[in-house]
Short mmCIF file of C-alpha atoms in Angstrom, two decimals:
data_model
loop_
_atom_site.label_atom_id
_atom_site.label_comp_id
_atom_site.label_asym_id
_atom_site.label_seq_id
_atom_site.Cartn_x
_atom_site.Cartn_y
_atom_site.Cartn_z
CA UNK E 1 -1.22 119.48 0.13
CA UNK E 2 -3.14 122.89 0.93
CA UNK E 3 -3.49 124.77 -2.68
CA UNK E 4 -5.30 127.79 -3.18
CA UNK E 5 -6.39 129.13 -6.20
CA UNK E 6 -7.09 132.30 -7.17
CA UNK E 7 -9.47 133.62 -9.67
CA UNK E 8 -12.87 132.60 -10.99
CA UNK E 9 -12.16 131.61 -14.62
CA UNK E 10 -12.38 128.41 -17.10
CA UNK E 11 -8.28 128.33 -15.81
CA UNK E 12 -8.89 128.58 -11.88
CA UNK E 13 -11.80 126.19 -12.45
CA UNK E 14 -9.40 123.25 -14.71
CA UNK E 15 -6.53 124.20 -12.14
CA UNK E 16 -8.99 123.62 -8.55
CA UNK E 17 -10.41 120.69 -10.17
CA UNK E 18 -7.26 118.82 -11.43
CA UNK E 19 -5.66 119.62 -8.01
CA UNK E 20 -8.59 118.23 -5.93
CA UNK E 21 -9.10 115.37 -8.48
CA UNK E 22 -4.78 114.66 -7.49
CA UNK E 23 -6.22 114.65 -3.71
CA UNK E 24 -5.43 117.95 -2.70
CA UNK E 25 -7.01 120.42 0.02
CA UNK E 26 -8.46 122.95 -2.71
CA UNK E 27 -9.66 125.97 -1.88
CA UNK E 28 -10.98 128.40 -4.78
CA UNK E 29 -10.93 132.42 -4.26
CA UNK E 30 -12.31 135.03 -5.82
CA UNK E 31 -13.82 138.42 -5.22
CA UNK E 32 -17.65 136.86 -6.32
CA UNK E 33 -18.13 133.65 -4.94
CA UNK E 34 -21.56 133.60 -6.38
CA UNK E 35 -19.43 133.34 -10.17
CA UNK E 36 -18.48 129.73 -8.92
CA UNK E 37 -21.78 127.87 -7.22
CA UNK E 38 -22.89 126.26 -10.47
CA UNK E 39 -19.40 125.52 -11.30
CA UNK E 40 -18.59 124.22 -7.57
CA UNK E 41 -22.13 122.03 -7.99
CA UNK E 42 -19.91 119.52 -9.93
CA UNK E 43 -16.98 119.83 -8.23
CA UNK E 44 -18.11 119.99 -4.18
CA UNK E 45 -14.67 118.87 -3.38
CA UNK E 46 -13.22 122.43 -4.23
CA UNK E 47 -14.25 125.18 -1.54
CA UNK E 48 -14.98 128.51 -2.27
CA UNK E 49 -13.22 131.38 -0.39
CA UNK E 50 -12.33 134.53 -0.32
CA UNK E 51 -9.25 135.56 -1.81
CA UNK E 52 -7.52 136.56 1.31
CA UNK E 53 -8.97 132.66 2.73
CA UNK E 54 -8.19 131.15 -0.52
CA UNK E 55 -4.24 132.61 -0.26
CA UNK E 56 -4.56 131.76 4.01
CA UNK E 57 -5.46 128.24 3.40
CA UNK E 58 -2.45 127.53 0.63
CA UNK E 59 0.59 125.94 1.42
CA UNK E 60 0.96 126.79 -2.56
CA UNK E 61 -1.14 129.13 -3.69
CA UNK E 62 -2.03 130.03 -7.90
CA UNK E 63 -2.32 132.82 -9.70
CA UNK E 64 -4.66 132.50 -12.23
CA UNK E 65 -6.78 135.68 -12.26
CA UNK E 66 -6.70 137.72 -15.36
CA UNK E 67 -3.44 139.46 -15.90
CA UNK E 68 -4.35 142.70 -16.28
CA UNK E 69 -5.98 142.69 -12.41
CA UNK E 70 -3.54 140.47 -10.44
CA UNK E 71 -1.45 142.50 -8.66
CA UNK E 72 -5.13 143.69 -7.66
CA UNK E 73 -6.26 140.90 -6.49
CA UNK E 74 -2.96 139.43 -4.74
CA UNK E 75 -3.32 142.47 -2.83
CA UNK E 76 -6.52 141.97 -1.99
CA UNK E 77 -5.44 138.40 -0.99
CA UNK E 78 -2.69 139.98 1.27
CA UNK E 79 0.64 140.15 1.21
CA UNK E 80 0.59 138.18 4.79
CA UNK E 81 -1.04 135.58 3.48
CA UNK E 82 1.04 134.74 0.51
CA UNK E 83 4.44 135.08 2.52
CA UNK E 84 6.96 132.77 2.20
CA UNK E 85 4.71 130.58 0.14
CA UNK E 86 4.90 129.70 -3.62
CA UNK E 87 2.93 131.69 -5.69
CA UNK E 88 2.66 129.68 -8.94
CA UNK E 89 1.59 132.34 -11.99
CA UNK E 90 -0.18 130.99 -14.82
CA UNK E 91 -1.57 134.43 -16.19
CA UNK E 92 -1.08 136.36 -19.02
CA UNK E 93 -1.45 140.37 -18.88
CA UNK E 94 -3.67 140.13 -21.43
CA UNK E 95 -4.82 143.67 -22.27
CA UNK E 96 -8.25 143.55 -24.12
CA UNK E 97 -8.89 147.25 -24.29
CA UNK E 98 -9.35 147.70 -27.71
CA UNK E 99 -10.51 144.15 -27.96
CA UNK E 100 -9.47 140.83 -29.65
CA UNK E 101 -6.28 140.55 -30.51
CA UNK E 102 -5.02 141.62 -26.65
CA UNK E 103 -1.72 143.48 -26.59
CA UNK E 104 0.18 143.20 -23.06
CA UNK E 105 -0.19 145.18 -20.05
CA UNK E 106 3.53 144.66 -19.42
CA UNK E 107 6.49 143.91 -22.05
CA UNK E 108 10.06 143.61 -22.92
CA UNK E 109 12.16 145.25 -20.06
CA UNK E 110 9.74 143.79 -17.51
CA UNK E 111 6.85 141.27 -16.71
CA UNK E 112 3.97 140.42 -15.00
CA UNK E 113 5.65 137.78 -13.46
CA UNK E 114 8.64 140.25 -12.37
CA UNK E 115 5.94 143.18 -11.12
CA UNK E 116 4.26 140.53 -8.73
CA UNK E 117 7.70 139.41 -7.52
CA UNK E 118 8.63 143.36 -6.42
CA UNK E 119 4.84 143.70 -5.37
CA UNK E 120 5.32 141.02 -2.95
CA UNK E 121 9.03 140.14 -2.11
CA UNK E 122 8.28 137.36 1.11
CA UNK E 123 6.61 135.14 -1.66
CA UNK E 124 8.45 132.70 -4.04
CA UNK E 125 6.97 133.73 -7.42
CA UNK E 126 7.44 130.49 -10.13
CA UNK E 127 6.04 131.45 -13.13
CA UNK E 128 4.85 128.68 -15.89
CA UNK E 129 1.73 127.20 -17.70
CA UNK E 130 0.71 130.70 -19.22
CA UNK E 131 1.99 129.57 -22.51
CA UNK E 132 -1.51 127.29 -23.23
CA UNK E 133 -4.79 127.29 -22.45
CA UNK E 134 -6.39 125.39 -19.32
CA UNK E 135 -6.90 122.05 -20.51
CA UNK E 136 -3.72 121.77 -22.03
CA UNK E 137 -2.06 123.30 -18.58
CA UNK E 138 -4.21 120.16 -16.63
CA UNK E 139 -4.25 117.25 -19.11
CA UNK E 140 -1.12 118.04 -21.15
CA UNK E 141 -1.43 114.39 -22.89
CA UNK E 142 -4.36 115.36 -24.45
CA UNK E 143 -2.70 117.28 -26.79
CA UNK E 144 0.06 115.17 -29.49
CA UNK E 145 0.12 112.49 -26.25
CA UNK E 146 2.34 115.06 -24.18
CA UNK E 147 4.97 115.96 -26.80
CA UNK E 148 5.18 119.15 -26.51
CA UNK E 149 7.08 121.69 -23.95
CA UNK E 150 5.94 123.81 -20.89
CA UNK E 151 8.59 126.91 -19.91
CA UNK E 152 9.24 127.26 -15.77
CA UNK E 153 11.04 130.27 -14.60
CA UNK E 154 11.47 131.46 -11.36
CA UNK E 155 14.55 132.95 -9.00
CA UNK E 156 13.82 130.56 -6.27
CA UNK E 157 15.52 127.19 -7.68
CA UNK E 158 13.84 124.98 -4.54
CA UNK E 159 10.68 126.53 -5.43
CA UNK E 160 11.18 125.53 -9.08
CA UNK E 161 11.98 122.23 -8.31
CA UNK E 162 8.70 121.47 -6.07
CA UNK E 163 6.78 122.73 -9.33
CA UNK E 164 8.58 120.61 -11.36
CA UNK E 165 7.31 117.81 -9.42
CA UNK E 166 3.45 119.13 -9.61
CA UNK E 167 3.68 119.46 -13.50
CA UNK E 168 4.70 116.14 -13.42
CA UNK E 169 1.60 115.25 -11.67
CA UNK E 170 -0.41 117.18 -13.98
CA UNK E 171 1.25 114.84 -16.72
CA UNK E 172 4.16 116.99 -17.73
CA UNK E 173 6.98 114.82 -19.19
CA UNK E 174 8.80 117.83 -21.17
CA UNK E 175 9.68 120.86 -18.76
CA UNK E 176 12.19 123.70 -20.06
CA UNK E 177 13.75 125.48 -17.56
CA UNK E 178 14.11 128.85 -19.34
CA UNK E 179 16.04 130.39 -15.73
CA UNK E 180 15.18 132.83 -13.46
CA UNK E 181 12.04 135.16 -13.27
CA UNK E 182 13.00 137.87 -16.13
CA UNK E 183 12.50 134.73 -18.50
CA UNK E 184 8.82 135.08 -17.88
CA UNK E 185 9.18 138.11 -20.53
CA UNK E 186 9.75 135.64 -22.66
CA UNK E 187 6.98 133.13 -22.04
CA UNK E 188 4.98 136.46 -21.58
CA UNK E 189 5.62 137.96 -24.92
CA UNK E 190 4.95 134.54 -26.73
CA UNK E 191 1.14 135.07 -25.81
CA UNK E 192 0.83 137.18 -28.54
CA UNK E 193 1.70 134.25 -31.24
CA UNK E 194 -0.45 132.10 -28.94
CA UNK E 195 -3.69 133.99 -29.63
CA UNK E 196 -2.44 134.41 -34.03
CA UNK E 197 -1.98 130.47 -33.45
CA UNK E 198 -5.21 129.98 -31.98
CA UNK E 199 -7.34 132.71 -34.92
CA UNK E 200 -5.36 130.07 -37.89
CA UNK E 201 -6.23 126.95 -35.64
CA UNK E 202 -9.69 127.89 -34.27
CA UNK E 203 -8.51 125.69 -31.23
CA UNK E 204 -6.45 126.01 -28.12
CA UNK E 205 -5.58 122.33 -28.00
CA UNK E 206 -2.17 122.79 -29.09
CA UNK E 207 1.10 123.66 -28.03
CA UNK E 208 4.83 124.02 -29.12
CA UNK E 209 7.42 121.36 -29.16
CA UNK E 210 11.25 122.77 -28.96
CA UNK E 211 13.28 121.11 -32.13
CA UNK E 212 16.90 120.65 -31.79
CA UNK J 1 15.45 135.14 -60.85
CA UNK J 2 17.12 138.97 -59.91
CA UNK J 3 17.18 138.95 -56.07
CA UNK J 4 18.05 141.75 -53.87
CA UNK J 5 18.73 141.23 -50.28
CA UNK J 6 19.14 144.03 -47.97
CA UNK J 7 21.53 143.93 -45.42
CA UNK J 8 24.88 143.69 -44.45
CA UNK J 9 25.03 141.37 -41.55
CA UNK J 10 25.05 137.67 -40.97
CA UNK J 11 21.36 136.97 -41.72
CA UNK J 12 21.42 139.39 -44.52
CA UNK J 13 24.90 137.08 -45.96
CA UNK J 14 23.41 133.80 -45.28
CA UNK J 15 20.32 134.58 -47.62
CA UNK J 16 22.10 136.25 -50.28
CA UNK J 17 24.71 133.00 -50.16
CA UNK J 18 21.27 130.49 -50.49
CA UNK J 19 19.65 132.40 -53.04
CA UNK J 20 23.31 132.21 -55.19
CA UNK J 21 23.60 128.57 -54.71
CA UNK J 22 19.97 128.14 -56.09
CA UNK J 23 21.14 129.93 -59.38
CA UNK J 24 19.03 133.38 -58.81
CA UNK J 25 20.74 136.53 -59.94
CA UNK J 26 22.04 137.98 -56.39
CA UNK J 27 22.73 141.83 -55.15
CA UNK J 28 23.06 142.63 -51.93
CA UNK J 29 22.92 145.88 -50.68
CA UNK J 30 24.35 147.94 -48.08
CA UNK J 31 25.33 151.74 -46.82
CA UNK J 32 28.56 150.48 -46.28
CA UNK J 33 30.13 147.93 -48.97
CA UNK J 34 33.29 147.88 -47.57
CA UNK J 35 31.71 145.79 -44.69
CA UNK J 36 30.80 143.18 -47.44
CA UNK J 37 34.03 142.88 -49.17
CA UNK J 38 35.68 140.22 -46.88
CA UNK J 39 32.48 138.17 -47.00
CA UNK J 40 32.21 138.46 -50.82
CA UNK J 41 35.66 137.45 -51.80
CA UNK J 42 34.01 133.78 -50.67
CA UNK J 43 30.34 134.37 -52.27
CA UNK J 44 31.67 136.36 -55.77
CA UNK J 45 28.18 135.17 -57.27
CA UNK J 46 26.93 137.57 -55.31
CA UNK J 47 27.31 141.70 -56.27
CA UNK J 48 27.66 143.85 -53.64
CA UNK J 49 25.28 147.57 -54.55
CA UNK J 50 24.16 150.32 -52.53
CA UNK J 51 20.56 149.47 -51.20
CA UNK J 52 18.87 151.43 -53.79
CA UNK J 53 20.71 149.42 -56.27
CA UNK J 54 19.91 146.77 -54.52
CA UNK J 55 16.01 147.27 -54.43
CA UNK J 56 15.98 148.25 -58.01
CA UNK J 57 17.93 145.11 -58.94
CA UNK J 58 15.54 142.44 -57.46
CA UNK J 59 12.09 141.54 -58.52
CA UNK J 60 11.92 140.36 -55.02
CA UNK J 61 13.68 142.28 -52.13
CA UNK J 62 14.63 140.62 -48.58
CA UNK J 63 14.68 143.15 -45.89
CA UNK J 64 17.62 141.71 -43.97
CA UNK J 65 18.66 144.73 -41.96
CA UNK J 66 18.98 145.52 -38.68
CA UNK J 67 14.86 146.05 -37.46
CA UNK J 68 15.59 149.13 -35.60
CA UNK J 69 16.88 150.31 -38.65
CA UNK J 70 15.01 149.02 -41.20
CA UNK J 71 12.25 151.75 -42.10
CA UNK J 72 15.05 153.91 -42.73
CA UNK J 73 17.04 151.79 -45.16
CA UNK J 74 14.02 150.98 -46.62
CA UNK J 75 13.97 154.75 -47.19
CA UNK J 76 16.91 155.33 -48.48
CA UNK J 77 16.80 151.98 -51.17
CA UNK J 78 13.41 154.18 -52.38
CA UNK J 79 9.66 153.48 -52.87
CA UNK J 80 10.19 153.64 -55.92
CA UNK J 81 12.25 151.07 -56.18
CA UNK J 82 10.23 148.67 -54.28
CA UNK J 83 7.05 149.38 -55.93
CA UNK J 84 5.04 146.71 -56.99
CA UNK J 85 7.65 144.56 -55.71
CA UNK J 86 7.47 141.27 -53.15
CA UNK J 87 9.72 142.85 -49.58
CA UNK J 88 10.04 139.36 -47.67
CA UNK J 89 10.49 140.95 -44.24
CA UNK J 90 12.90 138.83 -42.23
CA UNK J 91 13.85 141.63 -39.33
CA UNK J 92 13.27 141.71 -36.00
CA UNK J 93 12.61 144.84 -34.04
CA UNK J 94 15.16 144.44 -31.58
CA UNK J 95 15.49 147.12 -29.41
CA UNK J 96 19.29 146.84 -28.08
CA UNK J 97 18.55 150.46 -26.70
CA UNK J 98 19.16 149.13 -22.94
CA UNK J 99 21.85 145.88 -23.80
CA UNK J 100 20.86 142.57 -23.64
CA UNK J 101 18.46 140.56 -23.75
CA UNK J 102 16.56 143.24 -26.17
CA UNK J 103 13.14 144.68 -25.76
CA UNK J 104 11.40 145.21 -29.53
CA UNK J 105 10.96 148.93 -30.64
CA UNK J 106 7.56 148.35 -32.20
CA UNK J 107 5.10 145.78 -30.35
CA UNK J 108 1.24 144.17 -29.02
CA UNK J 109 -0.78 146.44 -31.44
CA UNK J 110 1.54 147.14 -34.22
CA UNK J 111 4.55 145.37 -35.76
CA UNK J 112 6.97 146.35 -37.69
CA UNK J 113 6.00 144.22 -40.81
CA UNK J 114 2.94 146.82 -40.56
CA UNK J 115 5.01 149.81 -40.41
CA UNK J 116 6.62 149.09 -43.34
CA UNK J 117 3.78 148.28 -45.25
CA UNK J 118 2.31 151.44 -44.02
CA UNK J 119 5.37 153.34 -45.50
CA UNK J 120 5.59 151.66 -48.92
CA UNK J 121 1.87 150.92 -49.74
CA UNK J 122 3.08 150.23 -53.62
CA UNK J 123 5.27 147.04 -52.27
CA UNK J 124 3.63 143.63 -51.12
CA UNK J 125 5.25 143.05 -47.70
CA UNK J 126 5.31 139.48 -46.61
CA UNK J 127 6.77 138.57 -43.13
CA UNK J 128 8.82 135.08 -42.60
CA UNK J 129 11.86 133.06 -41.51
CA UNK J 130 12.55 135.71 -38.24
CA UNK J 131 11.99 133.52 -35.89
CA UNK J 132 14.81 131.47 -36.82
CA UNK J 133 18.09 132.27 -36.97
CA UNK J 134 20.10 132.75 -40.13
CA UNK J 135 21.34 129.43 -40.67
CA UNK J 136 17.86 127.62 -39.58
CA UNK J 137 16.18 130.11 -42.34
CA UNK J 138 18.39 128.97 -45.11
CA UNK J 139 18.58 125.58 -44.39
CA UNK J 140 15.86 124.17 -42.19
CA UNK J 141 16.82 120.60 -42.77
CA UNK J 142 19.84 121.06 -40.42
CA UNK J 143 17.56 121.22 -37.36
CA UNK J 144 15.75 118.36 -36.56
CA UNK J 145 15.67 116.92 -40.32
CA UNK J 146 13.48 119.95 -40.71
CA UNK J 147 10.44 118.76 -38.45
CA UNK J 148 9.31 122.38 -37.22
CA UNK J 149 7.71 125.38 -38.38
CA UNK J 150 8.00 128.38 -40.21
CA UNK J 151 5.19 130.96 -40.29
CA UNK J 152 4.08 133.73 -42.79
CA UNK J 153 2.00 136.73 -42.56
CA UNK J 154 0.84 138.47 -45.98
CA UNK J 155 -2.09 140.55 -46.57
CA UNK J 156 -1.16 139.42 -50.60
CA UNK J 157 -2.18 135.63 -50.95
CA UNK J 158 -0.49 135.89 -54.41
CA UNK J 159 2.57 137.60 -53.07
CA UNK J 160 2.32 134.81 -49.81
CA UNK J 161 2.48 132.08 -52.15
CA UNK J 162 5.52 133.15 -54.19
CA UNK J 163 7.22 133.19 -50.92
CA UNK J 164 6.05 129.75 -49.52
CA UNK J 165 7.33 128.38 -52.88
CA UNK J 166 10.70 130.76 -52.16
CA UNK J 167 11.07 128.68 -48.66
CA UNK J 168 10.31 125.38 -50.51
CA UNK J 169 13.29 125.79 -51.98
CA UNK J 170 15.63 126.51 -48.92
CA UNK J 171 14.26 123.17 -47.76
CA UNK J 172 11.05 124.59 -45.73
CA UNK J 173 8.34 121.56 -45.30
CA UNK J 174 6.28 122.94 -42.94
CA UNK J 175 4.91 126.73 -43.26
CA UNK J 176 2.05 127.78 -41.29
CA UNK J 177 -0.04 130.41 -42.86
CA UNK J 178 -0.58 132.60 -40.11
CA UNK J 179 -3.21 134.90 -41.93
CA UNK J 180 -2.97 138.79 -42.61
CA UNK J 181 0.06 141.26 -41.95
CA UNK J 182 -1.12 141.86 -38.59
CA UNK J 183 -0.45 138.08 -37.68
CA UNK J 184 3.46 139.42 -38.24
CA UNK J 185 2.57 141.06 -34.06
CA UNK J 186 2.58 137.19 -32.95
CA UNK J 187 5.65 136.27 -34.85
CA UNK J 188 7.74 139.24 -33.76
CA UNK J 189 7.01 139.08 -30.05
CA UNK J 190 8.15 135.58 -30.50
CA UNK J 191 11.19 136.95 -30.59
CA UNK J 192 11.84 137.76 -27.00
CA UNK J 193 11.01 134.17 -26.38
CA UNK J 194 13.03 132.79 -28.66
CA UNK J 195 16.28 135.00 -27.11
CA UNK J 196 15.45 132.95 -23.90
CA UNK J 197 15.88 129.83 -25.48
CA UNK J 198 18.55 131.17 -27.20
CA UNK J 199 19.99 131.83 -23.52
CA UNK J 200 19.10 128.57 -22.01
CA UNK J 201 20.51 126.65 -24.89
CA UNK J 202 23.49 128.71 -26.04
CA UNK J 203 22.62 127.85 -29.63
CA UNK J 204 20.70 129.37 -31.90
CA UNK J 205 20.08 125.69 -33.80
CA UNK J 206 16.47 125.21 -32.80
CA UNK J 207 13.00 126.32 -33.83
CA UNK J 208 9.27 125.14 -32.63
CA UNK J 209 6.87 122.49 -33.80
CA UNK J 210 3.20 123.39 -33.62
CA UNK J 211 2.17 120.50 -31.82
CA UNK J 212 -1.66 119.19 -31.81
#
């Protein structure tokens, strides 16, 4: 399949990789394609783009530029280019402005996930993976042998399901379907235990297990 | 030992019940005791006082009220009556302002575990158990033989390990220390995931395992 991904970071880079290594058509974007040629030296299968190529060439395209500039740089990728395809959002609107610990950009009556949704109404926003870091989102058995739960929510139920089946390939066995897109607040908000999780652990290989 | 729990509503009932059963010396407090009076006629271990009875009562104090509400009835049961004292801080800032699901009224760079401890410097505030619902706090072993987590936030290690052997005793195995009172930010935006789950589940019998 045709996947774009947007952004430049460690989670576009373990996202293009893991898709290309699956035999996909990856194309990376980002605003400074001169951020990914050492990165792209080891992984020649990925192709650099713009973001507005990057978002062109996907039959599914990813968000994963930082939170706090995506509706930014989905704009920049163009609203054309992302119609009627699945945008797949695996950022968190981090807000680092008075440094480590973030607080949110966006929280409680709305999301991230929600404001890219309005921002761009032709596209099929499916929000999940945001709730752990990159390797976990790309090799989820690494961590406790893949016992342990990734959230989905989205409005578009057919776009959920064709997810469903790429978190699968990723290695997913445990998927909670938390329901449509104003769920994302929720997998949003829990960042903020994410990052206290990760200052007691001094790791991001973890993740959370639901208990019934 | 002389417990005061304050709070009139179901969490408030279900840890003043617990703490009974486990032979401590039990008041729980409320503006309204009328409110309590159906309840008690079931729990008469339990004495029903105004909440600065209450807080004068206990040589440890549960703040079991409603969050949006707490930093006033924290008010009225008194500094001075908390002073020097252990306030286990089970609330959540729910903000029901707009209907449900809730927004929180404090959140990203402050909590309301801080705001408390702001407002009472004298009292040793210790956050725990809110991001489980009444039941799941008081008896943890009725989830998933109690294989999931509880966390704690203290800026007092001695106060923080009263309170870890406190939850021992309602059954508690595994309590993850999640560092200072700011750590309590992580825990109470949890709670806007946990009302998800809450939504996708229609129980509130479930809690998360810190998976590695």
């Amino acid at each position: 399949m045709r996947m774009g991904v947007l952004g430049s970071g460690m989670t576009a880079q373990a996202i293009s990789a893991r898709l290309a290594e699956l035999g996909h058509d990856v194309v990376i974007g980002t605003r400074d394609a001169d951020k990914l040629r050492g990165w792209q030296s080891s992984n020649q299968r990925v192709l650099i783009g713009t973001l507005a190529e990057t978002a062109a060439h996907g039959e599914m395209v990813f968000n994963a530029t930082d939170g706090a500039g995506s509706l930014n740089a989905l704009s920049m990728a163009g609203e054309e280019n992302l119609a009627d395809k699945i945008l797949v959002d695996v950022s968190n609107p981090l807000d680092f402005a008075d440094g480590f610990p973030p607080s949110l950009t966006v929280f409680g009556k709305d999301s991230l996930a929600e404001q890219i949704q309005r921002a761009f109404p032709m596209t099929r926003v499916v929000k999940t993976l945001n709730t752990v870091t990159a390797r976990v989102m790309t090799h989820p058995l690494e961590v406790a042998d893949g016992d342990h739960h990734v959230f989905i929510s989205a409005n578009d139920v057919e776009a959920k399901s064709q997810v469903v089946d790429l978190l699968r390939s990723f290695g997913w066995t445990n998927i909670f379907d938390l329901g449509d897109l104003s769920t994302a607040r929720g997998a949003e908000a829990y960042a903020l235990l994410w990052v206290r999780l990760y200052g007691a652990m001094n790791t991001g290989m973890f993740n959370i297990k639901i208990m019934r």
